[in-house]
PDB file of C-alpha atoms and ligand atoms in Angstrom:
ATOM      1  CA  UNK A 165     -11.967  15.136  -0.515  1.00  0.00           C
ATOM      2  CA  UNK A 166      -9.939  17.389  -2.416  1.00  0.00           C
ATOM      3  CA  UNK A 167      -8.576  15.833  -5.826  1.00  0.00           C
ATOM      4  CA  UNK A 168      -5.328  16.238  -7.239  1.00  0.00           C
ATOM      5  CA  UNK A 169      -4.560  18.655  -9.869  1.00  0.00           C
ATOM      6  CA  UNK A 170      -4.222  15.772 -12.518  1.00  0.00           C
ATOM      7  CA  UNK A 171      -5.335  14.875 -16.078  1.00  0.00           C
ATOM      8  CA  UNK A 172      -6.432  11.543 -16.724  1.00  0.00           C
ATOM      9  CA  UNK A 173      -3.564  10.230 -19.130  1.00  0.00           C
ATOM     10  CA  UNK A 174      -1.183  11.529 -16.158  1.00  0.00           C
ATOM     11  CA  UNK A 175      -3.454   9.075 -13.741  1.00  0.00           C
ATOM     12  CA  UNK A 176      -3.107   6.550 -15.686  1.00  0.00           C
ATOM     13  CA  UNK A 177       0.364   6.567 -16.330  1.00  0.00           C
ATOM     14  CA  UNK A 178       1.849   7.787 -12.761  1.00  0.00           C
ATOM     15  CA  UNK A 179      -0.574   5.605 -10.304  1.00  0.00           C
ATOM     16  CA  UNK A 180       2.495   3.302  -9.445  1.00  0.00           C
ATOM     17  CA  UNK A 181       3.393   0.411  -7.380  1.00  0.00           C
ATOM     18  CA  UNK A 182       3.603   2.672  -3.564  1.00  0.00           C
ATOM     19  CA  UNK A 183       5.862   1.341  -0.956  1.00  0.00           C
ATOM     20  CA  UNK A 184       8.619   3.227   0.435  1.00  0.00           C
ATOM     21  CA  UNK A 185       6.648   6.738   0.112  1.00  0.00           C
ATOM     22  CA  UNK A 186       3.598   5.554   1.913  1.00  0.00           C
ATOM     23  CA  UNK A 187       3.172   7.830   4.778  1.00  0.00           C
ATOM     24  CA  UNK A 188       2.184   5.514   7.851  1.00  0.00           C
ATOM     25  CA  UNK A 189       1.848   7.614  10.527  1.00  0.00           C
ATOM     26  CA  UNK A 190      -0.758  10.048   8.584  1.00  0.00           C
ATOM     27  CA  UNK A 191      -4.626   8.578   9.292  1.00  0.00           C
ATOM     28  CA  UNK A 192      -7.053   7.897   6.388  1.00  0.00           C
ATOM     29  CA  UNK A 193     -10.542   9.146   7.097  1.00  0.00           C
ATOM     30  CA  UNK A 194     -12.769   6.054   6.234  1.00  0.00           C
ATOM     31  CA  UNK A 195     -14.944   8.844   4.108  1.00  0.00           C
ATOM     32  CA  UNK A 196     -11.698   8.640   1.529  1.00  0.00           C
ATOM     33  CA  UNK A 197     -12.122   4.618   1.033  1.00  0.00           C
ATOM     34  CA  UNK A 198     -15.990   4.955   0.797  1.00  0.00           C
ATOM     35  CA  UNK A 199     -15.613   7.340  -2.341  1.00  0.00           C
ATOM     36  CA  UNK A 200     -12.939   5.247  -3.606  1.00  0.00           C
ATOM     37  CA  UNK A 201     -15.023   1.910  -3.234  1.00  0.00           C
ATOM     38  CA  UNK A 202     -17.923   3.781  -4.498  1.00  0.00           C
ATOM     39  CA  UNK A 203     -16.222   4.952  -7.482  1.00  0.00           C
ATOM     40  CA  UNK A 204     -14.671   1.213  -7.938  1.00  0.00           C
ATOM     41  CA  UNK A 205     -18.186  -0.175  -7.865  1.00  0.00           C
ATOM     42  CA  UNK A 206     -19.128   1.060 -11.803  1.00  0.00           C
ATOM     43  CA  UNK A 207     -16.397  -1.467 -12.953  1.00  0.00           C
ATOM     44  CA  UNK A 208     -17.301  -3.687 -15.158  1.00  0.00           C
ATOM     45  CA  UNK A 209     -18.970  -7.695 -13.867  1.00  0.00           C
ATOM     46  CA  UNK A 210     -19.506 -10.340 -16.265  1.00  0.00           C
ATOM     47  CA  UNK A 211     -23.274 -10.330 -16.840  1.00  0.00           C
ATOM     48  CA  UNK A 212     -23.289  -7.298 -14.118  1.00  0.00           C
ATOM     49  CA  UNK A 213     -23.295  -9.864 -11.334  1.00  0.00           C
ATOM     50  CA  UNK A 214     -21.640  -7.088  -9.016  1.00  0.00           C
ATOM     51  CA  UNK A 215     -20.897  -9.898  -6.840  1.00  0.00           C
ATOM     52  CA  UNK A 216     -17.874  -8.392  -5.085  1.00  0.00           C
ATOM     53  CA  UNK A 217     -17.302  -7.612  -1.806  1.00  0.00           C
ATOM     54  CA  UNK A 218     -14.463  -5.435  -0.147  1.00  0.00           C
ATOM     55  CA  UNK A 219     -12.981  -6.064   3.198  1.00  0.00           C
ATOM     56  CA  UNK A 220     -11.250  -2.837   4.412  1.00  0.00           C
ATOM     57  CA  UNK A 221      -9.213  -3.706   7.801  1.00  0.00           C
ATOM     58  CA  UNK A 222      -8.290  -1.029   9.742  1.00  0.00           C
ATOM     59  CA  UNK A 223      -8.094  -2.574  13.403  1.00  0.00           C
ATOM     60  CA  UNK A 224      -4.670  -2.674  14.248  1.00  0.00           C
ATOM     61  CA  UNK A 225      -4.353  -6.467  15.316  1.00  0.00           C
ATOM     62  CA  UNK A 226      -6.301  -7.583  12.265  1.00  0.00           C
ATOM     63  CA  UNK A 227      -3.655  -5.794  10.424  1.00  0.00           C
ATOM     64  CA  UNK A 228      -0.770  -7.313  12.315  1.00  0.00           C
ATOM     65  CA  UNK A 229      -2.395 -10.594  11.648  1.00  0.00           C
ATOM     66  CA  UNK A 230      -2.765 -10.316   8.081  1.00  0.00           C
ATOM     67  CA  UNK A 231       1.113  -8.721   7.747  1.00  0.00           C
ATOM     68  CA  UNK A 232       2.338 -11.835   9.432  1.00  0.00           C
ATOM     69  CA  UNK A 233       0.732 -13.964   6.493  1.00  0.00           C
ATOM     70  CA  UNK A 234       1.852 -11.738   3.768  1.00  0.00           C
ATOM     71  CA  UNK A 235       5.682 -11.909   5.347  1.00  0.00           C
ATOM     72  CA  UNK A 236       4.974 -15.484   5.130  1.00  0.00           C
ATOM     73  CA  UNK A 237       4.078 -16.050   1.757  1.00  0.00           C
ATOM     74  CA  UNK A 238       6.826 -13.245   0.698  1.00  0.00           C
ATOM     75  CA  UNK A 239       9.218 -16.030   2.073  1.00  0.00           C
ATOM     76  CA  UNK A 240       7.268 -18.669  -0.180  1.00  0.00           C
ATOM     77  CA  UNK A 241       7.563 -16.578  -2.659  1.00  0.00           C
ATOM     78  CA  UNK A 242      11.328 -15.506  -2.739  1.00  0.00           C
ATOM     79  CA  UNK A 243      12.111 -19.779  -2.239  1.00  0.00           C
ATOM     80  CA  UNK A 244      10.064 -20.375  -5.507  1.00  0.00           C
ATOM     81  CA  UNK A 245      10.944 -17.139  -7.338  1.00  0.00           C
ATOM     82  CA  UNK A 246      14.846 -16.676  -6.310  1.00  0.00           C
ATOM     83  CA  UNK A 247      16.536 -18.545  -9.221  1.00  0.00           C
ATOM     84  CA  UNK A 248      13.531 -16.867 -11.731  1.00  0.00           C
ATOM     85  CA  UNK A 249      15.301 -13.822 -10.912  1.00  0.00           C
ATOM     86  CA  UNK A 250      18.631 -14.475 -10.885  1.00  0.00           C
ATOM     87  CA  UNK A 251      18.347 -15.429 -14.435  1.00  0.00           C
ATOM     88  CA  UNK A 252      17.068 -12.498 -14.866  1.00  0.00           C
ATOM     89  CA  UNK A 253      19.264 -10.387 -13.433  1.00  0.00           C
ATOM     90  CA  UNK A 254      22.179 -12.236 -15.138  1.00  0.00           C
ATOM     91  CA  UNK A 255      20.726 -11.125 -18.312  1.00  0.00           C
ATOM     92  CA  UNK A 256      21.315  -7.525 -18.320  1.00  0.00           C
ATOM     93  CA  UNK A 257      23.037  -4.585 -15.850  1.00  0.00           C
ATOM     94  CA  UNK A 258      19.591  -2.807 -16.531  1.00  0.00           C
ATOM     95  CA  UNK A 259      17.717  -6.528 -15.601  1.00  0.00           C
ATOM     96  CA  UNK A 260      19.751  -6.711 -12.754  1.00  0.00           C
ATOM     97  CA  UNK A 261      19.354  -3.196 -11.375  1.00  0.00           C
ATOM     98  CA  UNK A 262      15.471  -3.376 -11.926  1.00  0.00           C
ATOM     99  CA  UNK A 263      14.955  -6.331  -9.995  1.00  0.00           C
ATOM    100  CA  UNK A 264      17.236  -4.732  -7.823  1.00  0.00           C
ATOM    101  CA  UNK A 265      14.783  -2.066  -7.113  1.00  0.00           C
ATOM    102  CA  UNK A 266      11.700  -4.087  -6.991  1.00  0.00           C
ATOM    103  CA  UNK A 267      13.056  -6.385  -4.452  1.00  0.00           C
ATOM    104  CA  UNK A 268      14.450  -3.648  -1.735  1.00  0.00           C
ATOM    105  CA  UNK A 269      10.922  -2.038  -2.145  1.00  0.00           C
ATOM    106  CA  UNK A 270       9.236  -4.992  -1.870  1.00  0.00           C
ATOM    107  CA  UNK A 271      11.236  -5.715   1.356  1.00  0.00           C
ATOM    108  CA  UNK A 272      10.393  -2.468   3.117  1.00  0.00           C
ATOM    109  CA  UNK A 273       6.686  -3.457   2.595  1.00  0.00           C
ATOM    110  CA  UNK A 274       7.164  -6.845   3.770  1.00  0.00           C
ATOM    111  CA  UNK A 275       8.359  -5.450   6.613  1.00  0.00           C
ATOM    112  CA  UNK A 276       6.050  -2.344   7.421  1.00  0.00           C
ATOM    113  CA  UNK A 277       2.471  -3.665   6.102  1.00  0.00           C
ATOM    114  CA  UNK A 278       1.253  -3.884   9.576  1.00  0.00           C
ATOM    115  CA  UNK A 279       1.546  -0.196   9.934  1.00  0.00           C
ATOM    116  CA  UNK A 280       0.033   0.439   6.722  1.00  0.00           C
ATOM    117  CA  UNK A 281      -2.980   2.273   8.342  1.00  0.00           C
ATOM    118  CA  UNK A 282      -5.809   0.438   5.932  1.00  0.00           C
ATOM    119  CA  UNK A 283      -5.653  -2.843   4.342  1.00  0.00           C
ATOM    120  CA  UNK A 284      -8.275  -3.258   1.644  1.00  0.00           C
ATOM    121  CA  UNK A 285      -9.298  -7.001   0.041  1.00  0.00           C
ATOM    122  CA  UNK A 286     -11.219  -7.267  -2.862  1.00  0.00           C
ATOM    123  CA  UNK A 287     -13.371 -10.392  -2.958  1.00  0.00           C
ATOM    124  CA  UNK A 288     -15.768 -11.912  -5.296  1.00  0.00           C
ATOM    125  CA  UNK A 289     -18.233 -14.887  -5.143  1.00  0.00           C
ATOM    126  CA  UNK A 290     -16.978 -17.669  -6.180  1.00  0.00           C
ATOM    127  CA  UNK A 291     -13.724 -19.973  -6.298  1.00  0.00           C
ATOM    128  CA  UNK A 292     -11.490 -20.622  -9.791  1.00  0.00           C
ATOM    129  CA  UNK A 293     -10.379 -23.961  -8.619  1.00  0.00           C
ATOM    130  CA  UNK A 294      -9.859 -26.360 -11.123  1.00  0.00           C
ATOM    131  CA  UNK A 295     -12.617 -24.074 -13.403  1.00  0.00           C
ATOM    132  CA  UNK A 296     -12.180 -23.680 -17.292  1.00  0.00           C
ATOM    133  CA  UNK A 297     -10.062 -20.631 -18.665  1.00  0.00           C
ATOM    134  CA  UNK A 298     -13.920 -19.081 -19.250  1.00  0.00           C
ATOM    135  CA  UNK A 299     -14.881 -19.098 -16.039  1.00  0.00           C
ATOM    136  CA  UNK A 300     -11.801 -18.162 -14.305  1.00  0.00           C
ATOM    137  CA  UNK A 301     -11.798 -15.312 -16.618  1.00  0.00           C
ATOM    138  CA  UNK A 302     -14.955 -14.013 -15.634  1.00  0.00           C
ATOM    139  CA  UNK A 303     -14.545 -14.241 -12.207  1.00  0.00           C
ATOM    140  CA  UNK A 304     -10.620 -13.134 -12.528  1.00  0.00           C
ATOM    141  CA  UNK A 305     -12.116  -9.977 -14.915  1.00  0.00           C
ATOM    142  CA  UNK A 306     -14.615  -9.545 -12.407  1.00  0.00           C
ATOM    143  CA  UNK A 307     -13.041  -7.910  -9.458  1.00  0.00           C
ATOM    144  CA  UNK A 308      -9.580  -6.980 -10.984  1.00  0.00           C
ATOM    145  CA  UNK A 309     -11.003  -3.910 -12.786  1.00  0.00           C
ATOM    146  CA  UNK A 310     -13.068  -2.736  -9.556  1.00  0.00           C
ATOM    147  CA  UNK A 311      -9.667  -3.013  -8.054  1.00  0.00           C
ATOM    148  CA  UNK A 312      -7.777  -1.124 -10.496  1.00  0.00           C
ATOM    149  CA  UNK A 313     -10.677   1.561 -10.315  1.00  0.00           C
ATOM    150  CA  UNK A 314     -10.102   2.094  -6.489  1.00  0.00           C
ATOM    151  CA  UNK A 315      -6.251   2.271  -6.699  1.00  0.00           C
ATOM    152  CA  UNK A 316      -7.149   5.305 -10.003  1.00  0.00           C
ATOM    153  CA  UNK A 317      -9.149   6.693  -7.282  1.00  0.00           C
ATOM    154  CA  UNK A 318      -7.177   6.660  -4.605  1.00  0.00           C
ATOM    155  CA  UNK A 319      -4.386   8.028  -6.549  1.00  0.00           C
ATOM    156  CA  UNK A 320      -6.478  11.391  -7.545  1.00  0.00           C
ATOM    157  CA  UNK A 321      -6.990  11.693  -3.102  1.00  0.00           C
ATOM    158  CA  UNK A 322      -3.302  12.275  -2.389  1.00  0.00           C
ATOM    159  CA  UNK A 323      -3.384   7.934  -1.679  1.00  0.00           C
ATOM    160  CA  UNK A 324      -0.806   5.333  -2.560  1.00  0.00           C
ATOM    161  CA  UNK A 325      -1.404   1.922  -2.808  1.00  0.00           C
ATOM    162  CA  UNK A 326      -0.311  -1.331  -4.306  1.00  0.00           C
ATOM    163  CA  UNK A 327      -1.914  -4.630  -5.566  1.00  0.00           C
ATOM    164  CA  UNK A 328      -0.612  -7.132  -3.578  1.00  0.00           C
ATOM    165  CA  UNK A 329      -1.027 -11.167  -3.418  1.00  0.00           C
ATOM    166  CA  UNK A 330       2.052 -12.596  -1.117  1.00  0.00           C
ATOM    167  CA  UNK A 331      -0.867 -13.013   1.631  1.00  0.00           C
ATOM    168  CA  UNK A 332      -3.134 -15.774  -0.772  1.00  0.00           C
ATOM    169  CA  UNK A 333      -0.268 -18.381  -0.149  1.00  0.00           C
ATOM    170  CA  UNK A 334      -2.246 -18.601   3.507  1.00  0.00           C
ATOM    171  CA  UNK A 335      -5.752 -17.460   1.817  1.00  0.00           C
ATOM    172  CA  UNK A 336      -7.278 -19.616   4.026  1.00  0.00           C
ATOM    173  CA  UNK A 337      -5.872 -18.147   7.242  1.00  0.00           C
ATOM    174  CA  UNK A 338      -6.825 -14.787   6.172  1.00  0.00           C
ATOM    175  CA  UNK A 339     -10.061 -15.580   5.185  1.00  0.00           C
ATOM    176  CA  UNK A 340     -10.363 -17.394   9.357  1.00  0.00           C
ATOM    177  CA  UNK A 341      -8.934 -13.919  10.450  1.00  0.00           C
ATOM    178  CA  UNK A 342     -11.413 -12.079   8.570  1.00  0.00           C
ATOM    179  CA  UNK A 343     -14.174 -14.309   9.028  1.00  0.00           C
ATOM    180  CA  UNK A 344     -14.608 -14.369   5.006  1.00  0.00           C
ATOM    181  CA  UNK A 345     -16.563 -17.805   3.760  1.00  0.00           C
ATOM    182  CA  UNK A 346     -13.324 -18.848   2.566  1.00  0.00           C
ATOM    183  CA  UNK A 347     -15.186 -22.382   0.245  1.00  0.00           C
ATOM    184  CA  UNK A 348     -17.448 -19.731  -1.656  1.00  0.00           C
ATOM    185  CA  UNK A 349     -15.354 -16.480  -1.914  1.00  0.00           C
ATOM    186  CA  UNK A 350     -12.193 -15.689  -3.271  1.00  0.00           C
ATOM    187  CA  UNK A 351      -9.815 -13.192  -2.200  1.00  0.00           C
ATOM    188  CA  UNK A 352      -8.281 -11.306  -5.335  1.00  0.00           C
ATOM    189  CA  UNK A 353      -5.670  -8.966  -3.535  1.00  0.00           C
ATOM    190  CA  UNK A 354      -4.618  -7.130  -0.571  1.00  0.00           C
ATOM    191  CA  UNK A 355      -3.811  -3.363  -1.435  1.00  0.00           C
ATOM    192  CA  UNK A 356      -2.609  -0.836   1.261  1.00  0.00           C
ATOM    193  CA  UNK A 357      -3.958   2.021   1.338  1.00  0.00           C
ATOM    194  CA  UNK A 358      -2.250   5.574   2.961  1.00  0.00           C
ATOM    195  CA  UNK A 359      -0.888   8.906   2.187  1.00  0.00           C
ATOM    196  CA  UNK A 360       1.859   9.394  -0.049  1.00  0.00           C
ATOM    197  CA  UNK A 361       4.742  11.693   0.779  1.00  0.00           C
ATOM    198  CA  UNK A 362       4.509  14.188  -2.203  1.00  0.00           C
ATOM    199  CA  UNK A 363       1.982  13.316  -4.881  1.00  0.00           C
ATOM    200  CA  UNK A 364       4.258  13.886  -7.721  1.00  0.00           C
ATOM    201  CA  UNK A 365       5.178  10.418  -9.357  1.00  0.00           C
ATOM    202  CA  UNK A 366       6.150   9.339 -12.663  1.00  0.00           C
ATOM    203  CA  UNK A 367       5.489   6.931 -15.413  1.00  0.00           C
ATOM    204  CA  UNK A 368       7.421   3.278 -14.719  1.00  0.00           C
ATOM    205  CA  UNK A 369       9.887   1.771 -17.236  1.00  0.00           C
ATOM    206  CA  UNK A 370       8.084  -0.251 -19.368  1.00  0.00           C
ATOM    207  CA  UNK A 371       8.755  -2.447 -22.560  1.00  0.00           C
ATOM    208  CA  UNK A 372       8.803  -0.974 -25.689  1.00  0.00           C
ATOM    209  CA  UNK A 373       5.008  -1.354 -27.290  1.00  0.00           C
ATOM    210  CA  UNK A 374       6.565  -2.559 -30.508  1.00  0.00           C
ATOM    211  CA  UNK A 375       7.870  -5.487 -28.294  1.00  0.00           C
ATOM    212  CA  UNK A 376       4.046  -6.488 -27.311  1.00  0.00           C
ATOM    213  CA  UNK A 377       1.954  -5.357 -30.356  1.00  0.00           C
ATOM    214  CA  UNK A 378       0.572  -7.531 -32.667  1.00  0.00           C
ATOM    215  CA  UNK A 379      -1.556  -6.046 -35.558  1.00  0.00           C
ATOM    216  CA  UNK A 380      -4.472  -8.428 -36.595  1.00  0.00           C
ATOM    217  CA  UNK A 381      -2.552 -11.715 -36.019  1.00  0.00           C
ATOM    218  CA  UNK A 382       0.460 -12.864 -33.349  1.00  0.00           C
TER     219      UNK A 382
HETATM  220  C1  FMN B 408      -0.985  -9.693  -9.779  1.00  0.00           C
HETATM  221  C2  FMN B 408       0.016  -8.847  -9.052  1.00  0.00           C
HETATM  222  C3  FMN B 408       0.505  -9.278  -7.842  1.00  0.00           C
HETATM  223  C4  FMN B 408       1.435  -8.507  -7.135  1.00  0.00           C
HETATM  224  N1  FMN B 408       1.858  -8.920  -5.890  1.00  0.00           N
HETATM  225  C5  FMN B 408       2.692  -8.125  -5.174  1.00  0.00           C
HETATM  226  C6  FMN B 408       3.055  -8.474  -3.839  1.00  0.00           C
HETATM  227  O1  FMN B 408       2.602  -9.469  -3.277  1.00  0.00           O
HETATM  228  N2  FMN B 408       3.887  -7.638  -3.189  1.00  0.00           N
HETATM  229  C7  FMN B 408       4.377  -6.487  -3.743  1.00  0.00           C
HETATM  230  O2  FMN B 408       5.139  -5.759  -3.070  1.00  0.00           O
HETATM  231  N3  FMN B 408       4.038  -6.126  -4.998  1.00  0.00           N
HETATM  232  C8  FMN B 408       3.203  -6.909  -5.710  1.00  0.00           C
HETATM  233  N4  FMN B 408       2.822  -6.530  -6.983  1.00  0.00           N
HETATM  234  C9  FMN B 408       3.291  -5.226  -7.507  1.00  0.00           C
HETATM  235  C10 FMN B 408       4.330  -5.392  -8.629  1.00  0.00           C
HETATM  236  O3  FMN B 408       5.546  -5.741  -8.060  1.00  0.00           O
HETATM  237  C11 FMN B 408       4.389  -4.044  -9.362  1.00  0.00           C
HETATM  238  O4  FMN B 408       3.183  -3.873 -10.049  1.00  0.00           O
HETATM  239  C12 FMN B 408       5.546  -3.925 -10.305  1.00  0.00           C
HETATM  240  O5  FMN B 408       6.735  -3.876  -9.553  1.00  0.00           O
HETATM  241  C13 FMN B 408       5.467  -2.694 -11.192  1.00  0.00           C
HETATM  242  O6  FMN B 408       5.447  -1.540 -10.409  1.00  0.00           O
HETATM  243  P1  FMN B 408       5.045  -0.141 -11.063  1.00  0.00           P
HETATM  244  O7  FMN B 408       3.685  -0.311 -11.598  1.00  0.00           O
HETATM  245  O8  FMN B 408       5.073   0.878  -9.960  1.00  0.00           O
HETATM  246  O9  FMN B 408       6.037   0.149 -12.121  1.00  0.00           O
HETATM  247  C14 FMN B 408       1.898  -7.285  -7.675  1.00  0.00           C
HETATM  248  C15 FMN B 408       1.384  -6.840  -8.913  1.00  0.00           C
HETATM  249  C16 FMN B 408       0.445  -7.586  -9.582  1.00  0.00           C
HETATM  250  C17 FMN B 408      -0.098  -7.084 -10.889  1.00  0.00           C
END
């Protein structure tokens, strides 16, 4: 697969959050996601346990299926988030127009997932439920670097994609319409995966690093 003309600080600082440019009526050879995956697999495991797995969903009804849970839990999510971010936005014009953003975005993903032409889950072994911070850090730390590593990937292919996690309010569910073993494996994400229009993206406002820093003690 060719790789885009990119250096790695501009990967790292341009692989953004890819909704509205996600081309979803250009297919994605499976070959694409097999590099990707393979390239996510030398993430780090505690104690190497590798014990991942990754669902990729292509079939169009499983998709459907899965974008019906996601709009969902979007709706679960905007009921328990809604006044969060109204106090946010009432904090600042730049607050207000950045949530602003985030939630028309978010909506036109919400409502096109389904024809998001690959779905991939990240799973791992293992459930965090009612578990010490230790060991749902290990399992947490895990899977989410793997993850991050196949979004870096897929960035360098010409792919967008986004981490996701409105569809684990009905985990369950998806793990019946993906026949995962929903008791002994968690689901860490769903990120969709297609073609961007243009490849040319930019670094995200972000905080200051002053704001965040702290220099041998908090
Ligand atoms: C743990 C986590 C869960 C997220 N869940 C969702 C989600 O369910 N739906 C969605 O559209 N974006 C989701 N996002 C994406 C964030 O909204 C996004 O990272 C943020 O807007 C910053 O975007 P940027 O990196 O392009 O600047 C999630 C991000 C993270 C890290």
């Amino acid at each position: 697969m060719p790789i885009l003309n990119l250096s790695i600080d501009e990967l790292l600082t341009t692989t953004r959050t890819v909704r509205k440019r996600l081309d979803l009526t250009r297919p994605v050879e499976p070959e694409v996601i097999r590099e990707c995956l393979e390239i996510a697999l030398q993430a780090p495991t505690a104690s190497n346990s590798q014990s991942w797995h990754f669902v990729v969903v292509t079939d169009p009804q499983q998709r459907e299926a899965l974008a019906t849970l996601y709009r969902k839990g979007a709706d679960q999510y905007k009921a328990l988030m809604t006044p969060v971010f109204e106090k946010r936005a009432a904090s600042s014009e730049q607050e207000a127009e950045a949530i602003a953003r985030v939630t028309n975005s978010g909506q036109y993903l919400i409502d096109h997932l389904h024809e998001v032409p690959v779905h991939v889950i990240p799973c791992i072994w293992g459930r965090t439920d009612h578990m010490p911070a230790v060991a749902q850090a290990g399992l947490w730390g895990s899977i989410m670097p793997a993850a991050w590593s196949f979004m870096l990937a897929a960035r360098s292919r010409g792919l967008g994609t986004s981490l996701t996690s409105f569809h684990l309010f009905f985990e369950q569910e998806a793990a019946q319409v993906l026949g995962i073993p929903y008791e002994k494996v968690t689901q860490a994400a769903l990120i969709p995966v297609a073609y961007t229009r243009g490849t040319d993206f930019k670094p995200g406002p972000r905080k200051p690093l002053e704001s965040v820093l702290h220099w041998d003690r908090w």
